[in-house]
């Protein structure tokens, strides 16, 4: 069954005349007859009662006319939607973000993107960098903010640097270490450390443990949390200290100090598929621009 035969059926039902219907469709009358016969053979029913002077819908034709019209209308809507998506006028961009990325950056990019692509929806998902890159591989994520180190060696995925940043320690405002301008890692040896669970941010998690071991101690883990913002909030309540990327939004209850000996950095990147659509590439370009500002 194809749309041509359905159009012929609906047009003939409306005009009840082979010659006029063929003229309207721009085909020869024998071709119209062949379309109707083909559809009747495929459906296994007679769609029209024909005499030498009269063409009218059969009982089966009357029952099938409405559904045929619905199929044609749905096909037309599909063509219109495809055209709008192709032209960047509608659809959605599925955006992923790792828990250690600054939420303000994503919010600024989405707001700017909506101004330039007002009919494109942005749907955000939070997951680990590895899971987001897997989503790009599967085609369930279009573009993602990830820790750039995780994208190394991934075929079919591009990852452009957004910025590199130092790791800092988030402390309650009255904490003794808050008096220092910078905090050596070794001074965290006796602290209750709040960390984002490894499943959510394995690269950052492993960097923190490696820095502690380099400084000569094994950290005392107080809690492992879903994201850096929860870690910040708990640190502000005086229940531990958190090691986070410097760009993490800081609540009023904490202060942050750069960590030294060793200095640990992490890079944030924007990742997308090598075969991405134009609207995804627009989003990537905007992400780079906003991050640069």
PDB file of C-alpha atoms in Angstrom:
ATOM      1  CA  UNK A   1       0.000   0.000   0.000  1.00  0.00           C
ATOM      2  CA  UNK A   2       1.351   3.423  -0.891  1.00  0.00           C
ATOM      3  CA  UNK A   3       0.112   6.974  -0.518  1.00  0.00           C
ATOM      4  CA  UNK A   4      -0.632   7.333  -4.246  1.00  0.00           C
ATOM      5  CA  UNK A   5      -3.296   4.638  -4.175  1.00  0.00           C
ATOM      6  CA  UNK A   6      -4.809   6.105  -0.992  1.00  0.00           C
ATOM      7  CA  UNK A   7      -4.951   9.558  -2.599  1.00  0.00           C
ATOM      8  CA  UNK A   8      -6.647   8.078  -5.654  1.00  0.00           C
ATOM      9  CA  UNK A   9      -9.202   6.320  -3.443  1.00  0.00           C
ATOM     10  CA  UNK A  10     -10.016   9.460  -1.430  1.00  0.00           C
ATOM     11  CA  UNK A  11     -10.204  11.693  -4.519  1.00  0.00           C
ATOM     12  CA  UNK A  12     -12.474   9.297  -6.412  1.00  0.00           C
ATOM     13  CA  UNK A  13     -14.718   8.941  -3.369  1.00  0.00           C
ATOM     14  CA  UNK A  14     -15.076  12.728  -3.292  1.00  0.00           C
ATOM     15  CA  UNK A  15     -15.632  13.324  -7.015  1.00  0.00           C
ATOM     16  CA  UNK A  16     -17.435  10.059  -7.949  1.00  0.00           C
ATOM     17  CA  UNK A  17     -16.168  10.390 -11.542  1.00  0.00           C
ATOM     18  CA  UNK A  18     -13.136   8.653 -13.052  1.00  0.00           C
ATOM     19  CA  UNK A  19     -12.366  11.209 -15.761  1.00  0.00           C
ATOM     20  CA  UNK A  20     -12.582  14.281 -13.507  1.00  0.00           C
ATOM     21  CA  UNK A  21     -10.659  12.548 -10.722  1.00  0.00           C
ATOM     22  CA  UNK A  22      -7.872  11.520 -13.107  1.00  0.00           C
ATOM     23  CA  UNK A  23      -7.645  15.100 -14.378  1.00  0.00           C
ATOM     24  CA  UNK A  24      -7.430  16.501 -10.850  1.00  0.00           C
ATOM     25  CA  UNK A  25      -4.681  14.040  -9.909  1.00  0.00           C
ATOM     26  CA  UNK A  26      -2.804  14.720 -13.148  1.00  0.00           C
ATOM     27  CA  UNK A  27      -2.784  11.081 -14.266  1.00  0.00           C
ATOM     28  CA  UNK A  28      -4.395   9.124 -17.086  1.00  0.00           C
ATOM     29  CA  UNK A  29      -7.738   7.444 -16.422  1.00  0.00           C
ATOM     30  CA  UNK A  30      -6.274   3.924 -16.896  1.00  0.00           C
ATOM     31  CA  UNK A  31      -3.661   4.725 -14.259  1.00  0.00           C
ATOM     32  CA  UNK A  32      -6.403   5.787 -11.841  1.00  0.00           C
ATOM     33  CA  UNK A  33      -8.279   2.572 -12.489  1.00  0.00           C
ATOM     34  CA  UNK A  34      -5.075   0.620 -11.866  1.00  0.00           C
ATOM     35  CA  UNK A  35      -4.546   2.434  -8.532  1.00  0.00           C
ATOM     36  CA  UNK A  36      -8.060   1.566  -7.356  1.00  0.00           C
ATOM     37  CA  UNK A  37      -7.782  -2.039  -8.520  1.00  0.00           C
ATOM     38  CA  UNK A  38      -4.409  -2.412  -6.814  1.00  0.00           C
ATOM     39  CA  UNK A  39      -5.754  -1.066  -3.521  1.00  0.00           C
ATOM     40  CA  UNK A  40      -8.829  -3.304  -3.695  1.00  0.00           C
ATOM     41  CA  UNK A  41      -6.638  -6.343  -4.356  1.00  0.00           C
ATOM     42  CA  UNK A  42      -4.366  -5.484  -1.439  1.00  0.00           C
ATOM     43  CA  UNK A  43      -7.230  -4.858   0.998  1.00  0.00           C
ATOM     44  CA  UNK A  44      -9.305  -7.754  -0.258  1.00  0.00           C
ATOM     45  CA  UNK A  45     -12.502  -5.690  -0.536  1.00  0.00           C
ATOM     46  CA  UNK A  46     -14.387  -3.808  -3.248  1.00  0.00           C
ATOM     47  CA  UNK A  47     -14.164  -0.089  -2.575  1.00  0.00           C
ATOM     48  CA  UNK A  48     -16.574   1.161  -5.270  1.00  0.00           C
ATOM     49  CA  UNK A  49     -19.733   0.011  -6.919  1.00  0.00           C
ATOM     50  CA  UNK A  50     -19.313   0.806 -10.610  1.00  0.00           C
ATOM     51  CA  UNK A  51     -21.811   1.003 -13.421  1.00  0.00           C
ATOM     52  CA  UNK A  52     -21.393   2.572 -16.832  1.00  0.00           C
ATOM     53  CA  UNK A  53     -22.777   5.885 -15.507  1.00  0.00           C
ATOM     54  CA  UNK A  54     -22.286   5.809 -11.744  1.00  0.00           C
ATOM     55  CA  UNK A  55     -19.306   5.369  -9.422  1.00  0.00           C
ATOM     56  CA  UNK A  56     -20.164   5.259  -5.735  1.00  0.00           C
ATOM     57  CA  UNK A  57     -18.544   3.961  -2.580  1.00  0.00           C
ATOM     58  CA  UNK A  58     -19.347   0.414  -1.623  1.00  0.00           C
ATOM     59  CA  UNK A  59     -20.255  -0.416   1.938  1.00  0.00           C
ATOM     60  CA  UNK A  60     -16.650  -1.397   2.612  1.00  0.00           C
ATOM     61  CA  UNK A  61     -15.430   1.789   0.903  1.00  0.00           C
ATOM     62  CA  UNK A  62     -17.605   3.913   3.188  1.00  0.00           C
ATOM     63  CA  UNK A  63     -16.042   2.252   6.253  1.00  0.00           C
ATOM     64  CA  UNK A  64     -12.478   2.641   4.995  1.00  0.00           C
ATOM     65  CA  UNK A  65     -12.683   6.209   3.683  1.00  0.00           C
ATOM     66  CA  UNK A  66     -12.239   7.890   7.088  1.00  0.00           C
ATOM     67  CA  UNK A  67      -9.163   5.884   8.066  1.00  0.00           C
ATOM     68  CA  UNK A  68      -7.623   6.511   4.631  1.00  0.00           C
ATOM     69  CA  UNK A  69      -8.117  10.257   5.077  1.00  0.00           C
ATOM     70  CA  UNK A  70      -6.493  10.063   8.518  1.00  0.00           C
ATOM     71  CA  UNK A  71      -3.454   8.259   7.088  1.00  0.00           C
ATOM     72  CA  UNK A  72      -3.016  10.926   4.398  1.00  0.00           C
ATOM     73  CA  UNK A  73      -3.380  13.729   6.953  1.00  0.00           C
ATOM     74  CA  UNK A  74      -0.804  12.081   9.214  1.00  0.00           C
ATOM     75  CA  UNK A  75       1.612  11.713   6.299  1.00  0.00           C
ATOM     76  CA  UNK A  76       1.239  15.393   5.491  1.00  0.00           C
ATOM     77  CA  UNK A  77       1.894  16.379   9.098  1.00  0.00           C
ATOM     78  CA  UNK A  78       5.007  14.172   9.077  1.00  0.00           C
ATOM     79  CA  UNK A  79       6.321  15.886   5.947  1.00  0.00           C
ATOM     80  CA  UNK A  80       5.723  19.319   7.451  1.00  0.00           C
ATOM     81  CA  UNK A  81       7.472  18.352  10.695  1.00  0.00           C
ATOM     82  CA  UNK A  82      10.443  16.880   8.821  1.00  0.00           C
ATOM     83  CA  UNK A  83      10.749  20.097   6.838  1.00  0.00           C
ATOM     84  CA  UNK A  84      10.663  22.201  10.001  1.00  0.00           C
ATOM     85  CA  UNK A  85      13.245  20.014  11.756  1.00  0.00           C
ATOM     86  CA  UNK A  86      15.475  20.131   8.667  1.00  0.00           C
ATOM     87  CA  UNK A  87      15.266  23.913   8.643  1.00  0.00           C
ATOM     88  CA  UNK A  88      15.967  24.122  12.381  1.00  0.00           C
ATOM     89  CA  UNK A  89      12.508  25.447  13.210  1.00  0.00           C
ATOM     90  CA  UNK A  90      11.325  22.738  15.601  1.00  0.00           C
ATOM     91  CA  UNK A  91      12.381  19.544  17.339  1.00  0.00           C
ATOM     92  CA  UNK A  92      14.631  19.155  20.343  1.00  0.00           C
ATOM     93  CA  UNK A  93      18.263  19.059  21.369  1.00  0.00           C
ATOM     94  CA  UNK A  94      18.980  16.464  24.047  1.00  0.00           C
ATOM     95  CA  UNK A  95      21.636  17.874  26.346  1.00  0.00           C
ATOM     96  CA  UNK A  96      23.595  15.921  28.932  1.00  0.00           C
ATOM     97  CA  UNK A  97      25.553  17.369  31.844  1.00  0.00           C
ATOM     98  CA  UNK A  98      27.919  15.749  34.301  1.00  0.00           C
ATOM     99  CA  UNK A  99      27.208  16.484  38.006  1.00  0.00           C
ATOM    100  CA  UNK A 100      30.548  18.267  38.358  1.00  0.00           C
ATOM    101  CA  UNK A 101      29.773  20.823  35.633  1.00  0.00           C
ATOM    102  CA  UNK A 102      28.572  24.289  36.713  1.00  0.00           C
ATOM    103  CA  UNK A 103      24.796  24.450  36.347  1.00  0.00           C
ATOM    104  CA  UNK A 104      24.973  28.187  35.625  1.00  0.00           C
ATOM    105  CA  UNK A 105      26.862  27.507  32.382  1.00  0.00           C
ATOM    106  CA  UNK A 106      24.185  25.160  31.069  1.00  0.00           C
ATOM    107  CA  UNK A 107      21.427  27.572  32.106  1.00  0.00           C
ATOM    108  CA  UNK A 108      23.104  30.459  30.279  1.00  0.00           C
ATOM    109  CA  UNK A 109      23.618  28.395  27.121  1.00  0.00           C
ATOM    110  CA  UNK A 110      20.044  27.090  27.062  1.00  0.00           C
ATOM    111  CA  UNK A 111      18.674  30.621  27.524  1.00  0.00           C
ATOM    112  CA  UNK A 112      20.839  31.944  24.677  1.00  0.00           C
ATOM    113  CA  UNK A 113      19.931  28.988  22.438  1.00  0.00           C
ATOM    114  CA  UNK A 114      16.222  29.576  22.936  1.00  0.00           C
ATOM    115  CA  UNK A 115      16.644  33.154  21.782  1.00  0.00           C
ATOM    116  CA  UNK A 116      18.276  32.067  18.517  1.00  0.00           C
ATOM    117  CA  UNK A 117      16.217  28.863  18.027  1.00  0.00           C
ATOM    118  CA  UNK A 118      12.859  29.711  19.651  1.00  0.00           C
ATOM    119  CA  UNK A 119      11.028  26.616  18.395  1.00  0.00           C
ATOM    120  CA  UNK A 120      13.698  24.114  19.402  1.00  0.00           C
ATOM    121  CA  UNK A 121      13.259  22.422  22.761  1.00  0.00           C
ATOM    122  CA  UNK A 122      16.221  21.612  25.018  1.00  0.00           C
ATOM    123  CA  UNK A 123      15.876  18.521  27.203  1.00  0.00           C
ATOM    124  CA  UNK A 124      18.558  18.117  29.869  1.00  0.00           C
ATOM    125  CA  UNK A 125      19.809  14.901  31.476  1.00  0.00           C
ATOM    126  CA  UNK A 126      22.322  14.576  34.315  1.00  0.00           C
ATOM    127  CA  UNK A 127      24.621  11.542  34.362  1.00  0.00           C
ATOM    128  CA  UNK A 128      28.274  10.611  34.618  1.00  0.00           C
ATOM    129  CA  UNK A 129      30.567  11.669  31.795  1.00  0.00           C
ATOM    130  CA  UNK A 130      30.959   8.038  30.711  1.00  0.00           C
ATOM    131  CA  UNK A 131      27.193   7.472  30.597  1.00  0.00           C
ATOM    132  CA  UNK A 132      26.683  10.680  28.625  1.00  0.00           C
ATOM    133  CA  UNK A 133      29.316   9.674  26.072  1.00  0.00           C
ATOM    134  CA  UNK A 134      27.639   6.265  25.782  1.00  0.00           C
ATOM    135  CA  UNK A 135      24.381   8.139  25.143  1.00  0.00           C
ATOM    136  CA  UNK A 136      26.006  10.069  22.303  1.00  0.00           C
ATOM    137  CA  UNK A 137      27.210   6.739  20.871  1.00  0.00           C
ATOM    138  CA  UNK A 138      23.673   5.308  21.068  1.00  0.00           C
ATOM    139  CA  UNK A 139      22.053   8.440  19.683  1.00  0.00           C
ATOM    140  CA  UNK A 140      20.024   9.197  22.837  1.00  0.00           C
ATOM    141  CA  UNK A 141      22.105  12.308  23.701  1.00  0.00           C
ATOM    142  CA  UNK A 142      22.974  15.022  21.170  1.00  0.00           C
ATOM    143  CA  UNK A 143      25.504  17.104  23.076  1.00  0.00           C
ATOM    144  CA  UNK A 144      26.992  16.860  26.567  1.00  0.00           C
ATOM    145  CA  UNK A 145      29.093  18.741  29.082  1.00  0.00           C
ATOM    146  CA  UNK A 146      31.617  16.168  30.272  1.00  0.00           C
ATOM    147  CA  UNK A 147      34.987  15.899  31.921  1.00  0.00           C
ATOM    148  CA  UNK A 148      37.180  16.046  28.857  1.00  0.00           C
ATOM    149  CA  UNK A 149      39.529  13.303  30.020  1.00  0.00           C
ATOM    150  CA  UNK A 150      36.715  10.752  29.663  1.00  0.00           C
ATOM    151  CA  UNK A 151      36.359  11.407  25.928  1.00  0.00           C
ATOM    152  CA  UNK A 152      39.964  10.484  25.110  1.00  0.00           C
ATOM    153  CA  UNK A 153      40.053   7.637  22.596  1.00  0.00           C
ATOM    154  CA  UNK A 154      36.317   7.665  21.883  1.00  0.00           C
ATOM    155  CA  UNK A 155      35.787   7.097  18.162  1.00  0.00           C
ATOM    156  CA  UNK A 156      32.968   8.967  16.462  1.00  0.00           C
ATOM    157  CA  UNK A 157      32.816  11.611  19.209  1.00  0.00           C
ATOM    158  CA  UNK A 158      34.297  15.087  19.133  1.00  0.00           C
ATOM    159  CA  UNK A 159      35.121  16.864  22.401  1.00  0.00           C
ATOM    160  CA  UNK A 160      36.147  20.518  22.437  1.00  0.00           C
ATOM    161  CA  UNK A 161      37.669  22.064  25.576  1.00  0.00           C
ATOM    162  CA  UNK A 162      35.518  24.587  27.425  1.00  0.00           C
ATOM    163  CA  UNK A 163      37.903  25.479  30.237  1.00  0.00           C
ATOM    164  CA  UNK A 164      40.443  23.963  32.611  1.00  0.00           C
ATOM    165  CA  UNK A 165      40.073  24.591  36.327  1.00  0.00           C
ATOM    166  CA  UNK A 166      41.735  23.819  39.632  1.00  0.00           C
ATOM    167  CA  UNK A 167      40.312  21.668  42.355  1.00  0.00           C
ATOM    168  CA  UNK A 168      39.455  23.591  45.527  1.00  0.00           C
ATOM    169  CA  UNK A 169      38.349  22.655  49.010  1.00  0.00           C
ATOM    170  CA  UNK A 170      34.948  23.879  50.264  1.00  0.00           C
ATOM    171  CA  UNK A 171      35.009  24.642  53.979  1.00  0.00           C
ATOM    172  CA  UNK A 172      32.522  25.870  56.587  1.00  0.00           C
ATOM    173  CA  UNK A 173      33.138  29.587  57.060  1.00  0.00           C
ATOM    174  CA  UNK A 174      34.475  29.159  60.619  1.00  0.00           C
ATOM    175  CA  UNK A 175      36.720  26.224  59.801  1.00  0.00           C
ATOM    176  CA  UNK A 176      40.343  26.713  60.865  1.00  0.00           C
ATOM    177  CA  UNK A 177      41.583  26.090  57.311  1.00  0.00           C
ATOM    178  CA  UNK A 178      39.358  28.923  56.040  1.00  0.00           C
ATOM    179  CA  UNK A 179      41.947  31.369  57.438  1.00  0.00           C
ATOM    180  CA  UNK A 180      44.503  30.211  54.892  1.00  0.00           C
ATOM    181  CA  UNK A 181      44.845  31.616  51.366  1.00  0.00           C
ATOM    182  CA  UNK A 182      45.588  28.111  50.015  1.00  0.00           C
ATOM    183  CA  UNK A 183      45.388  24.658  51.570  1.00  0.00           C
ATOM    184  CA  UNK A 184      47.977  21.908  51.038  1.00  0.00           C
ATOM    185  CA  UNK A 185      46.362  18.523  50.460  1.00  0.00           C
ATOM    186  CA  UNK A 186      48.176  17.058  53.492  1.00  0.00           C
ATOM    187  CA  UNK A 187      46.085  19.257  55.815  1.00  0.00           C
ATOM    188  CA  UNK A 188      42.964  17.355  54.758  1.00  0.00           C
ATOM    189  CA  UNK A 189      44.335  14.167  56.310  1.00  0.00           C
ATOM    190  CA  UNK A 190      42.242  14.485  59.481  1.00  0.00           C
ATOM    191  CA  UNK A 191      39.128  15.909  57.843  1.00  0.00           C
ATOM    192  CA  UNK A 192      35.832  14.179  57.055  1.00  0.00           C
ATOM    193  CA  UNK A 193      35.806  14.286  53.269  1.00  0.00           C
ATOM    194  CA  UNK A 194      32.581  14.725  51.299  1.00  0.00           C
ATOM    195  CA  UNK A 195      32.786  13.384  47.752  1.00  0.00           C
ATOM    196  CA  UNK A 196      30.571  12.874  44.746  1.00  0.00           C
ATOM    197  CA  UNK A 197      30.038   9.128  44.367  1.00  0.00           C
ATOM    198  CA  UNK A 198      32.419   7.559  41.907  1.00  0.00           C
ATOM    199  CA  UNK A 199      29.643   6.309  39.597  1.00  0.00           C
ATOM    200  CA  UNK A 200      28.616   9.915  38.924  1.00  0.00           C
ATOM    201  CA  UNK A 201      32.096  11.375  38.324  1.00  0.00           C
ATOM    202  CA  UNK A 202      34.800   8.680  38.231  1.00  0.00           C
ATOM    203  CA  UNK A 203      37.536  10.872  36.729  1.00  0.00           C
ATOM    204  CA  UNK A 204      37.209  13.552  39.422  1.00  0.00           C
ATOM    205  CA  UNK A 205      36.824  10.923  42.149  1.00  0.00           C
ATOM    206  CA  UNK A 206      40.036   9.175  41.138  1.00  0.00           C
ATOM    207  CA  UNK A 207      41.898  12.494  40.853  1.00  0.00           C
ATOM    208  CA  UNK A 208      40.987  13.351  44.444  1.00  0.00           C
ATOM    209  CA  UNK A 209      42.088   9.972  45.813  1.00  0.00           C
ATOM    210  CA  UNK A 210      45.343  10.141  43.842  1.00  0.00           C
ATOM    211  CA  UNK A 211      46.106  13.622  45.203  1.00  0.00           C
ATOM    212  CA  UNK A 212      45.474  12.445  48.778  1.00  0.00           C
ATOM    213  CA  UNK A 213      47.812   9.496  48.299  1.00  0.00           C
ATOM    214  CA  UNK A 214      50.456  11.773  46.729  1.00  0.00           C
ATOM    215  CA  UNK A 215      50.189  13.967  49.824  1.00  0.00           C
ATOM    216  CA  UNK A 216      50.839  10.913  52.003  1.00  0.00           C
ATOM    217  CA  UNK A 217      47.450   9.921  53.421  1.00  0.00           C
ATOM    218  CA  UNK A 218      44.298   7.954  52.756  1.00  0.00           C
ATOM    219  CA  UNK A 219      41.198  10.164  52.996  1.00  0.00           C
ATOM    220  CA  UNK A 220      38.553   9.629  55.646  1.00  0.00           C
ATOM    221  CA  UNK A 221      35.355   9.531  53.611  1.00  0.00           C
ATOM    222  CA  UNK A 222      32.365  10.933  55.468  1.00  0.00           C
ATOM    223  CA  UNK A 223      29.723  10.662  52.726  1.00  0.00           C
ATOM    224  CA  UNK A 224      29.498   9.967  49.011  1.00  0.00           C
ATOM    225  CA  UNK A 225      26.821  12.122  47.389  1.00  0.00           C
ATOM    226  CA  UNK A 226      25.002  12.427  44.081  1.00  0.00           C
ATOM    227  CA  UNK A 227      26.446  15.785  43.049  1.00  0.00           C
ATOM    228  CA  UNK A 228      28.806  18.578  44.068  1.00  0.00           C
ATOM    229  CA  UNK A 229      25.976  20.885  45.117  1.00  0.00           C
ATOM    230  CA  UNK A 230      24.843  18.424  47.789  1.00  0.00           C
ATOM    231  CA  UNK A 231      28.453  18.132  48.953  1.00  0.00           C
ATOM    232  CA  UNK A 232      28.700  21.918  49.181  1.00  0.00           C
ATOM    233  CA  UNK A 233      25.496  22.154  51.203  1.00  0.00           C
ATOM    234  CA  UNK A 234      26.620  19.512  53.699  1.00  0.00           C
ATOM    235  CA  UNK A 235      30.030  21.160  54.031  1.00  0.00           C
ATOM    236  CA  UNK A 236      28.235  24.417  54.819  1.00  0.00           C
ATOM    237  CA  UNK A 237      26.412  22.636  57.630  1.00  0.00           C
ATOM    238  CA  UNK A 238      29.766  21.790  59.207  1.00  0.00           C
ATOM    239  CA  UNK A 239      29.579  18.040  58.545  1.00  0.00           C
ATOM    240  CA  UNK A 240      32.777  17.783  56.514  1.00  0.00           C
ATOM    241  CA  UNK A 241      34.826  19.384  53.767  1.00  0.00           C
ATOM    242  CA  UNK A 242      34.344  18.885  50.033  1.00  0.00           C
ATOM    243  CA  UNK A 243      36.863  18.859  47.188  1.00  0.00           C
ATOM    244  CA  UNK A 244      35.216  20.265  44.077  1.00  0.00           C
ATOM    245  CA  UNK A 245      36.084  21.957  40.768  1.00  0.00           C
ATOM    246  CA  UNK A 246      36.634  25.692  41.204  1.00  0.00           C
ATOM    247  CA  UNK A 247      33.660  26.625  38.989  1.00  0.00           C
ATOM    248  CA  UNK A 248      31.156  24.941  41.322  1.00  0.00           C
ATOM    249  CA  UNK A 249      28.560  27.400  42.580  1.00  0.00           C
ATOM    250  CA  UNK A 250      29.334  28.273  46.199  1.00  0.00           C
ATOM    251  CA  UNK A 251      26.553  28.746  48.776  1.00  0.00           C
ATOM    252  CA  UNK A 252      26.910  31.510  51.332  1.00  0.00           C
ATOM    253  CA  UNK A 253      27.637  28.976  54.082  1.00  0.00           C
ATOM    254  CA  UNK A 254      31.032  27.927  52.678  1.00  0.00           C
ATOM    255  CA  UNK A 255      34.307  29.386  51.504  1.00  0.00           C
ATOM    256  CA  UNK A 256      36.603  27.787  48.958  1.00  0.00           C
ATOM    257  CA  UNK A 257      40.374  27.703  48.972  1.00  0.00           C
ATOM    258  CA  UNK A 258      42.723  26.459  46.225  1.00  0.00           C
ATOM    259  CA  UNK A 259      44.487  23.190  46.944  1.00  0.00           C
ATOM    260  CA  UNK A 260      48.258  22.921  46.579  1.00  0.00           C
ATOM    261  CA  UNK A 261      51.014  20.339  46.786  1.00  0.00           C
ATOM    262  CA  UNK A 262      49.949  18.911  44.380  1.00  0.00           C
ATOM    263  CA  UNK A 263      47.950  21.309  42.200  1.00  0.00           C
ATOM    264  CA  UNK A 264      45.198  19.255  40.579  1.00  0.00           C
ATOM    265  CA  UNK A 265      43.276  20.458  37.531  1.00  0.00           C
ATOM    266  CA  UNK A 266      40.385  19.068  35.562  1.00  0.00           C
ATOM    267  CA  UNK A 267      39.061  20.068  32.137  1.00  0.00           C
ATOM    268  CA  UNK A 268      35.447  20.512  31.135  1.00  0.00           C
ATOM    269  CA  UNK A 269      34.552  19.811  27.524  1.00  0.00           C
ATOM    270  CA  UNK A 270      31.558  19.783  25.220  1.00  0.00           C
ATOM    271  CA  UNK A 271      31.092  16.488  23.364  1.00  0.00           C
ATOM    272  CA  UNK A 272      29.005  15.651  20.329  1.00  0.00           C
ATOM    273  CA  UNK A 273      28.837  13.085  17.533  1.00  0.00           C
ATOM    274  CA  UNK A 274      30.859  13.499  14.347  1.00  0.00           C
ATOM    275  CA  UNK A 275      27.609  13.129  12.364  1.00  0.00           C
ATOM    276  CA  UNK A 276      25.626  15.730  14.337  1.00  0.00           C
ATOM    277  CA  UNK A 277      22.853  17.822  12.786  1.00  0.00           C
ATOM    278  CA  UNK A 278      23.278  21.548  12.189  1.00  0.00           C
ATOM    279  CA  UNK A 279      21.236  22.554  15.256  1.00  0.00           C
ATOM    280  CA  UNK A 280      23.524  20.471  17.497  1.00  0.00           C
ATOM    281  CA  UNK A 281      26.578  22.160  15.990  1.00  0.00           C
ATOM    282  CA  UNK A 282      24.888  25.517  16.658  1.00  0.00           C
ATOM    283  CA  UNK A 283      24.464  24.483  20.304  1.00  0.00           C
ATOM    284  CA  UNK A 284      28.138  23.467  20.535  1.00  0.00           C
ATOM    285  CA  UNK A 285      29.265  26.799  19.046  1.00  0.00           C
ATOM    286  CA  UNK A 286      27.078  28.660  21.516  1.00  0.00           C
ATOM    287  CA  UNK A 287      28.443  26.622  24.408  1.00  0.00           C
ATOM    288  CA  UNK A 288      31.997  27.570  23.458  1.00  0.00           C
ATOM    289  CA  UNK A 289      31.033  31.228  23.119  1.00  0.00           C
ATOM    290  CA  UNK A 290      29.222  31.462  26.461  1.00  0.00           C
ATOM    291  CA  UNK A 291      31.977  29.584  28.290  1.00  0.00           C
ATOM    292  CA  UNK A 292      34.562  31.888  26.728  1.00  0.00           C
ATOM    293  CA  UNK A 293      32.778  34.910  28.156  1.00  0.00           C
TER     294      UNK A 293
END
